Amino acid sequence: MTEHTAHPPPPPPAHAAWWEGLPGLVLVVDDNGEPVHASPALAALCAPTSPQAHCMDALTPDTRLALHERLKTRTDFELELQLEPALSDATPLSPHPRWFACSATWLPDASRYLCVWVEITASKVAERQASSRSRFLRTFCNAIPVMVSYYSYPLRCMYANQHYARQYGFDETSIVGLTVEQVLGRHNAEALPFRQQAFEQREAVTYERSFMRENHRIQWVRVTEVPLLDAQGGFVGSVAMNQDITPRREAELALRESEDRLARFMEASAEGVLFHRDGRITDVNPAACALYGSKREELLGMVALSRVAPEYLQMTQRVIASGADASYESEIFNAQGERLPVQVIGRSMLRNGEHLRMAVVRDIRDRREAQARIEELISGLRAEKERAEAADRAKSVFLAAASHDLRQPIHALGLFLTALRSMAQAPAVPARDLSDICRRMQASLDGLGQLLNMLLDVSRLDANAVEIAPEPTDLGLLLRELEQDFQHLAHEKGLRLRVAPCSLWVHTDPTVLRRILSNLLSNAVRYTPRGRILLGCRRRASELDIQVWDTGIGIPPEQREAIFEEFYQVGQSTAQHHESHGLGLGLSIVKRSAQLLQAPMGLRSQPARGSMFFIRLPRCAAPARAPSPALAPAYPGSTRGLGVLVIDDDAQVLDAMQRVLSVWGHRVFCASSADEAVVIAITHPEQIHLLLSDYRLGAHVTAVDAIRAVQACLPHPVPTYILTGDTSPKRILEASALGFPLMRKPLQAAALRAILDAEAAAAAALA
């Protein structure tokens, strides 16, 4: 029994079945559970299923069994009974099962139970409905993603859904009855001010607070405290609804951090960054202000497309309208009207809840200039490639010409030697004929030497092995020497060579200048079939032009640049019968030598009428006492005998050097390898006064190895000269790097005699 309790009336005297007159639903049973008496109302209730004697059969089996078990105890009891469903359904007014509260009293005198039934169906239905609603409410509260709790006054937990209970380490059962301090712990102090505010204002209060979870992750909760009031307005408790807002707070934090990073990026970025909405600028960074040449206030609100160059406007509008990420090149105008090439990287993004368009504007002037330089470089490389290919083709032509021009004097020498052998067998040979053959042999050798020297000059220029030593140079002396050198050659061709006297001095390297003028004169003789050649000077303020005029074939305008390239020749030389032939190298040597002197060159020419070449040099005053030219020693005058060590891997060169040096009065030690030279240096250390070594000694041995080995064996350093016929720029550079004087093969007798005389004089001075 939960709602109603039936109390039997006091028993009447025990003379008869006094309970038969009791009203209501009364049932009397013996101690065996057999019905003894049922009131008419009870009998009528049970009549549809059982006769009066068996009204207990109207109960459901479970309640009937429970009743029988309680009757065995022979003590008073209370029990809820349910009728069979047939009886329940038989009552139209009651669609639910019928329940009765049975109050049983044990009558020991009669050995009977007096059971009084009271119907409690309505209360049972209400109880079940309340339980059903409670289960629904609990299921609902557990289903929603909100932590719900109810605290009665004075703030003791009366209900909590599973989300709320688990939040604080409890379950739905264990949390009931705990105080708010026991549930919230240290977090109660954070919630107390807001709860007091809700009590005082009698209205709901919402606030946010955080928790540190076991995984050290911060959890954020949004709490709504709702005070509960009775009819008189008194406080009876409160309902708290807690919602986990951690994802939202983390998203807000991430968004705030993203905004901070974006702000820092915009401030620090060297590239312009701007935001615009509906085509109007909403934000810019300092770099964009600098790029546009405007202040931030001037740019904000401006139409973003107003600074775009007209030809790029349509494309930019199309990109913005599409909303897609894009990267493209454009051009803008700054505040000063200057046109700037830029690269624009545009994308759509959400910023502070707004859909904006961001544009990174990158100044690409440097890149455009670099591209232009690269294109210029590519164009230059293409031109260099074409020139190299042209030079390669010219070299093929040159090799054919060089093969001819180098073979010609050798061929002539062979013929002259044959003639000498024939004359040696003749009984008498006129001295004039012998002298003429010797002169012609010398001319052939001179021509061959000039060709080889020209090749060596080119190689020295390629190797940057030509050192410039500017000094005051007497032009008068230089021009007279050139006149002596070329007068005979011009006379042989029937040309008139005139050299205008000059008493001026220039500041330059006399050796390089002499090579330049020699090449110009040689070209003039070669390409002038008849007429005259003039060498003279013309003043130009503080400078002076040295000019070479000729009445030769002239140079067409389209060839005036090409003639200064290597191996280029203007047609065929008309001096084909002269011993010296051109290889197309002279003017190339002239141009490069003039560049070394930093001396401008010029050319004026008319085809079939002649040409004029000039080189311009700075004038200078004559020295206080100009040195007089040293007179060449009488040839073959006597010299102080020297001990000369000659190293060369060519046996014929060694034999020739030994014969010449011996005739000149020197003691000669010949070595064909570095090892032989070392042996000689060890055995005759005091007798060696001069060392002459070929640069290439065979088997990958150079003069470097031989000279170092020999010098190490001598008691004192001796003057050393390197002889080379190698025209490779790399080899010439290596030989020049040794620091010893470099002599070019074929070595002229006068040059060799000058070396020996100079060293003999130096040795005599030390003696």
Coordinates of C-alpha atoms in Angstrom, one line a residue, residues 161-466:
N161 CA 21.5 14.3 -15.8
Q162 CA 24.3 12.0 -16.7
H163 CA 26.3 14.8 -18.6
Y164 CA 26.3 17.0 -15.5
A165 CA 27.1 14.1 -13.1
R166 CA 30.1 12.9 -15.2
Q167 CA 31.4 16.5 -15.6
Y168 CA 32.2 16.4 -11.8
G169 CA 33.1 12.7 -11.5
F170 CA 29.8 11.2 -10.3
D171 CA 26.9 9.3 -11.8
E172 CA 23.2 10.1 -11.7
T173 CA 22.6 8.3 -8.4
S174 CA 25.6 9.1 -6.4
I175 CA 25.4 12.9 -7.0
V176 CA 21.8 13.1 -5.6
G177 CA 21.9 14.6 -2.0
L178 CA 25.3 16.2 -2.3
T179 CA 25.7 19.9 -1.5
V180 CA 26.9 22.3 -4.2
E181 CA 30.3 22.6 -2.5
Q182 CA 30.7 18.8 -2.6
V183 CA 29.9 18.7 -6.3
L184 CA 31.7 21.8 -7.6
G185 CA 34.6 21.8 -5.2
R186 CA 37.0 24.7 -5.9
H187 CA 34.9 25.8 -8.9
N188 CA 32.1 26.8 -6.6
A189 CA 33.9 30.0 -5.7
E190 CA 33.9 31.0 -9.4
A191 CA 30.1 30.4 -9.7
L192 CA 29.1 31.9 -6.4
P193 CA 28.9 35.6 -7.5
F194 CA 26.7 34.7 -10.5
R195 CA 24.4 32.5 -8.4
Q196 CA 24.0 35.3 -5.9
Q197 CA 23.2 37.7 -8.7
A198 CA 20.5 35.3 -9.9
F199 CA 19.0 35.1 -6.4
E200 CA 19.1 38.8 -5.9
Q201 CA 17.6 39.7 -9.3
R202 CA 15.2 36.8 -9.3
E203 CA 16.1 36.1 -12.9
A204 CA 18.3 33.8 -15.0
V205 CA 22.0 34.7 -15.2
T206 CA 24.4 33.4 -17.9
Y207 CA 28.2 33.3 -17.6
E208 CA 31.2 31.3 -18.9
R209 CA 33.9 29.5 -17.0
S210 CA 36.7 27.1 -17.7
F211 CA 37.9 23.7 -16.3
M212 CA 41.3 22.0 -16.6
R213 CA 40.6 18.5 -17.6
E214 CA 42.7 15.4 -16.7
N215 CA 44.3 15.5 -20.1
H216 CA 45.5 19.1 -19.3
R217 CA 43.1 20.5 -21.9
I218 CA 41.0 23.5 -21.0
Q219 CA 37.3 23.0 -21.2
W220 CA 34.9 26.0 -21.5
V221 CA 31.3 25.8 -20.2
R222 CA 28.5 28.3 -20.7
V223 CA 26.3 28.2 -17.5
T224 CA 22.7 29.5 -17.1
E225 CA 21.5 29.7 -13.5
V226 CA 17.6 29.8 -13.2
P227 CA 16.3 30.6 -9.7
L228 CA 13.1 28.6 -8.7
L229 CA 10.5 30.5 -6.6
D230 CA 7.3 29.4 -4.8
A231 CA 3.9 31.1 -5.1
Q232 CA 4.9 33.7 -2.5
G233 CA 8.2 34.5 -4.3
G234 CA 10.4 32.7 -1.9
F235 CA 13.5 30.9 -3.1
V236 CA 13.1 27.1 -3.2
G237 CA 16.1 26.1 -5.4
S238 CA 17.7 26.6 -8.8
V239 CA 18.1 24.8 -12.1
A240 CA 21.6 25.1 -13.8
M241 CA 22.1 24.3 -17.5
N242 CA 25.8 23.9 -18.5
Q243 CA 26.7 23.8 -22.2
D244 CA 30.2 22.7 -23.4
I245 CA 31.4 25.5 -25.6
T246 CA 35.0 24.4 -25.9
P247 CA 34.9 23.9 -29.7
R248 CA 33.5 27.4 -30.1
R249 CA 36.1 29.0 -27.7
E250 CA 38.9 27.1 -29.4
A251 CA 37.6 28.3 -32.8
E252 CA 37.4 31.8 -31.5
L253 CA 40.9 31.5 -30.1
A254 CA 42.2 30.1 -33.4
L255 CA 40.4 32.9 -35.3
R256 CA 41.9 35.5 -32.9
E257 CA 45.3 34.0 -33.3
S258 CA 44.9 33.9 -37.0
E259 CA 43.8 37.5 -37.0
D260 CA 46.9 38.4 -34.9
R261 CA 49.2 36.5 -37.2
L262 CA 47.6 38.1 -40.2
A263 CA 48.0 41.5 -38.6
R264 CA 51.6 40.8 -37.8
F265 CA 52.1 39.5 -41.3
M266 CA 50.6 42.6 -42.8
E267 CA 52.8 44.8 -40.7
A268 CA 56.0 42.9 -41.3
S269 CA 55.4 41.9 -44.9
A270 CA 57.6 43.6 -47.5
E271 CA 54.9 43.0 -50.0
G272 CA 51.7 45.0 -50.3
V273 CA 48.6 43.4 -48.8
L274 CA 45.1 44.9 -49.1
F275 CA 41.6 43.7 -48.4
H276 CA 38.5 44.9 -50.3
R277 CA 34.8 44.3 -50.1
D278 CA 32.5 44.9 -53.0
G279 CA 35.5 46.4 -54.8
R280 CA 36.4 49.0 -52.1
I281 CA 39.5 48.8 -50.0
T282 CA 38.9 48.0 -46.3
D283 CA 42.4 47.5 -45.0
V284 CA 46.0 47.9 -46.2
N285 CA 49.5 47.3 -44.8
P286 CA 52.4 49.7 -44.7
A287 CA 54.1 48.0 -47.7
A288 CA 51.0 48.6 -49.8
C289 CA 50.9 52.3 -48.8
A290 CA 54.6 52.6 -49.9
L291 CA 53.9 50.8 -53.2
Y292 CA 50.9 53.0 -54.0
G293 CA 52.7 56.1 -52.7
S294 CA 49.6 57.0 -50.5
K295 CA 48.7 57.2 -46.9
R296 CA 46.5 54.5 -45.3
E297 CA 43.6 57.0 -44.9
E298 CA 43.8 57.9 -48.6
L299 CA 43.5 54.2 -49.6
L300 CA 40.7 53.1 -47.3
G301 CA 37.4 53.3 -49.1
M302 CA 39.1 53.7 -52.5
V303 CA 37.9 51.6 -55.4
A304 CA 40.5 48.9 -55.7
L305 CA 40.4 49.0 -59.5
S306 CA 41.0 52.7 -59.8
R307 CA 44.8 52.3 -59.8
V308 CA 44.9 49.4 -62.3
A309 CA 46.3 50.1 -65.8
P310 CA 43.5 50.2 -68.4
E311 CA 44.7 47.2 -70.4
Y312 CA 44.6 45.0 -67.3
L313 CA 41.3 46.2 -65.9
Q314 CA 39.0 43.7 -67.6
M315 CA 41.1 40.7 -66.6
T316 CA 41.2 42.0 -62.9
Q317 CA 37.4 42.4 -62.9
R318 CA 37.0 38.9 -64.2
V319 CA 39.2 37.4 -61.5
I320 CA 37.5 39.3 -58.7
A321 CA 34.1 38.3 -59.9
S322 CA 35.0 34.7 -60.1
G323 CA 36.0 34.6 -56.4
A324 CA 38.6 32.0 -57.1
D325 CA 42.2 32.0 -56.0
A326 CA 44.4 33.5 -58.7
S327 CA 47.9 34.7 -59.5
Y328 CA 48.5 37.0 -62.4
E329 CA 50.7 39.9 -63.5
S330 CA 49.3 43.4 -63.9
E331 CA 50.4 47.0 -63.8
I332 CA 49.2 49.8 -61.4
F333 CA 49.7 53.5 -61.1
N334 CA 51.1 55.0 -57.9
A335 CA 50.1 58.4 -56.5
Q336 CA 52.8 60.1 -58.6
G337 CA 51.4 58.5 -61.8
E338 CA 54.3 56.1 -62.2
R339 CA 53.4 52.9 -63.9
L340 CA 54.5 49.9 -61.8
P341 CA 54.6 46.2 -62.9
V342 CA 53.2 44.0 -60.2
Q343 CA 52.2 40.4 -59.5
V344 CA 48.8 40.0 -57.8
I345 CA 47.9 37.0 -55.7
G346 CA 44.2 37.2 -55.0
R347 CA 42.0 35.0 -52.8
S348 CA 38.7 35.1 -51.0
M349 CA 38.7 34.7 -47.2
L350 CA 36.6 35.2 -44.1
R351 CA 37.9 37.9 -41.8
N352 CA 36.1 39.0 -38.6
G353 CA 33.0 37.3 -39.9
E354 CA 33.1 39.1 -43.2
H355 CA 33.7 37.6 -46.7
L356 CA 36.5 39.7 -48.1
R357 CA 38.9 39.6 -51.0
M358 CA 42.6 39.7 -50.1
A359 CA 45.2 40.7 -52.6
V360 CA 49.0 40.4 -52.2
V361 CA 50.6 43.0 -54.6
R362 CA 54.2 42.2 -55.3
D363 CA 56.5 44.8 -57.0
I364 CA 58.2 42.9 -59.8
R365 CA 60.2 45.7 -61.3
D366 CA 63.4 44.0 -60.3
R367 CA 62.2 40.7 -61.8
R368 CA 61.2 42.5 -65.0
E369 CA 64.6 44.1 -65.2
A370 CA 66.2 40.8 -64.4
Q371 CA 64.2 39.2 -67.2
A372 CA 65.2 41.9 -69.5
R373 CA 68.9 41.4 -68.5
I374 CA 68.5 37.6 -69.0
E375 CA 66.9 38.2 -72.4
E376 CA 69.7 40.6 -73.2
L377 CA 72.2 38.0 -71.9
I378 CA 70.6 35.3 -74.0
S379 CA 70.7 37.6 -77.0
G380 CA 74.3 38.3 -76.3
L381 CA 75.1 34.6 -75.8
R382 CA 73.3 33.9 -79.1
A383 CA 75.4 36.5 -80.8
E384 CA 78.6 35.2 -79.1
K385 CA 77.6 31.7 -80.3
E386 CA 77.1 33.0 -83.8
R387 CA 80.4 34.8 -83.6
A388 CA 82.0 31.6 -82.2
E389 CA 80.5 29.6 -85.0
A390 CA 81.7 32.2 -87.5
A391 CA 85.2 32.1 -85.9
D392 CA 85.2 28.4 -86.1
R393 CA 84.4 28.5 -89.8
A394 CA 87.0 31.2 -90.1
K395 CA 89.5 29.0 -88.3
S396 CA 88.9 26.3 -90.8
V397 CA 89.7 28.7 -93.5
F398 CA 92.6 29.9 -91.5
L399 CA 94.0 26.4 -91.1
A400 CA 94.0 26.0 -94.8
A401 CA 95.7 29.4 -95.3
A402 CA 98.1 28.8 -92.5
S403 CA 99.0 25.4 -93.9
H404 CA 99.8 27.0 -97.2
D405 CA 101.6 30.1 -95.7
L406 CA 103.7 28.1 -93.3
R407 CA 104.6 25.5 -95.9
Q408 CA 105.7 28.1 -98.5
P409 CA 108.8 29.4 -96.8
I410 CA 109.7 25.9 -95.7
H411 CA 109.3 24.8 -99.3
A412 CA 111.5 27.7 -100.5
L413 CA 114.1 26.9 -97.9
G414 CA 114.3 23.3 -99.1
L415 CA 114.8 24.5 -102.7
F416 CA 117.5 26.9 -101.6
L417 CA 119.3 24.2 -99.7
T418 CA 119.2 22.0 -102.8
A419 CA 120.6 24.8 -104.9
L420 CA 123.4 25.3 -102.3
R421 CA 124.3 21.6 -102.5
S422 CA 124.4 21.8 -106.3
M423 CA 126.6 24.9 -106.1
A424 CA 128.9 23.1 -103.6
Q425 CA 129.6 20.5 -106.3
A426 CA 130.3 23.1 -109.0
P427 CA 133.9 24.0 -109.7
A428 CA 133.3 27.7 -109.3
V429 CA 130.3 29.6 -107.9
P430 CA 130.0 33.4 -108.1
A431 CA 129.9 35.0 -104.7
R432 CA 127.0 37.1 -105.9
D433 CA 124.9 34.0 -106.4
L434 CA 125.7 32.6 -103.0
S435 CA 124.9 35.9 -101.4
D436 CA 121.6 36.1 -103.2
I437 CA 120.6 32.6 -102.1
C438 CA 121.5 33.4 -98.5
R439 CA 119.5 36.6 -98.6
R440 CA 116.5 34.7 -100.0
M441 CA 116.8 32.0 -97.4
Q442 CA 117.0 34.7 -94.7
A443 CA 113.8 36.3 -96.2
S444 CA 112.0 32.9 -96.0
L445 CA 113.1 32.4 -92.4
D446 CA 112.0 36.0 -91.6
G447 CA 108.6 35.4 -93.1
L448 CA 108.2 32.1 -91.2
G449 CA 109.2 33.8 -88.0
Q450 CA 106.8 36.6 -88.6
L451 CA 103.9 34.1 -89.0
L452 CA 104.8 32.2 -85.9
N453 CA 105.3 35.4 -83.9
M454 CA 101.9 36.6 -85.0
L455 CA 100.3 33.3 -83.8
L456 CA 102.2 33.7 -80.5
D457 CA 101.0 37.3 -80.1
V458 CA 97.4 36.1 -80.4
S459 CA 98.0 33.4 -77.8
R460 CA 99.7 35.8 -75.4
L461 CA 96.7 38.1 -75.7
D462 CA 94.3 35.2 -75.1
A463 CA 96.3 34.2 -72.0
N464 CA 96.4 37.8 -70.7
A465 CA 100.1 37.3 -70.6
V466 CA 101.0 40.7 -72.1

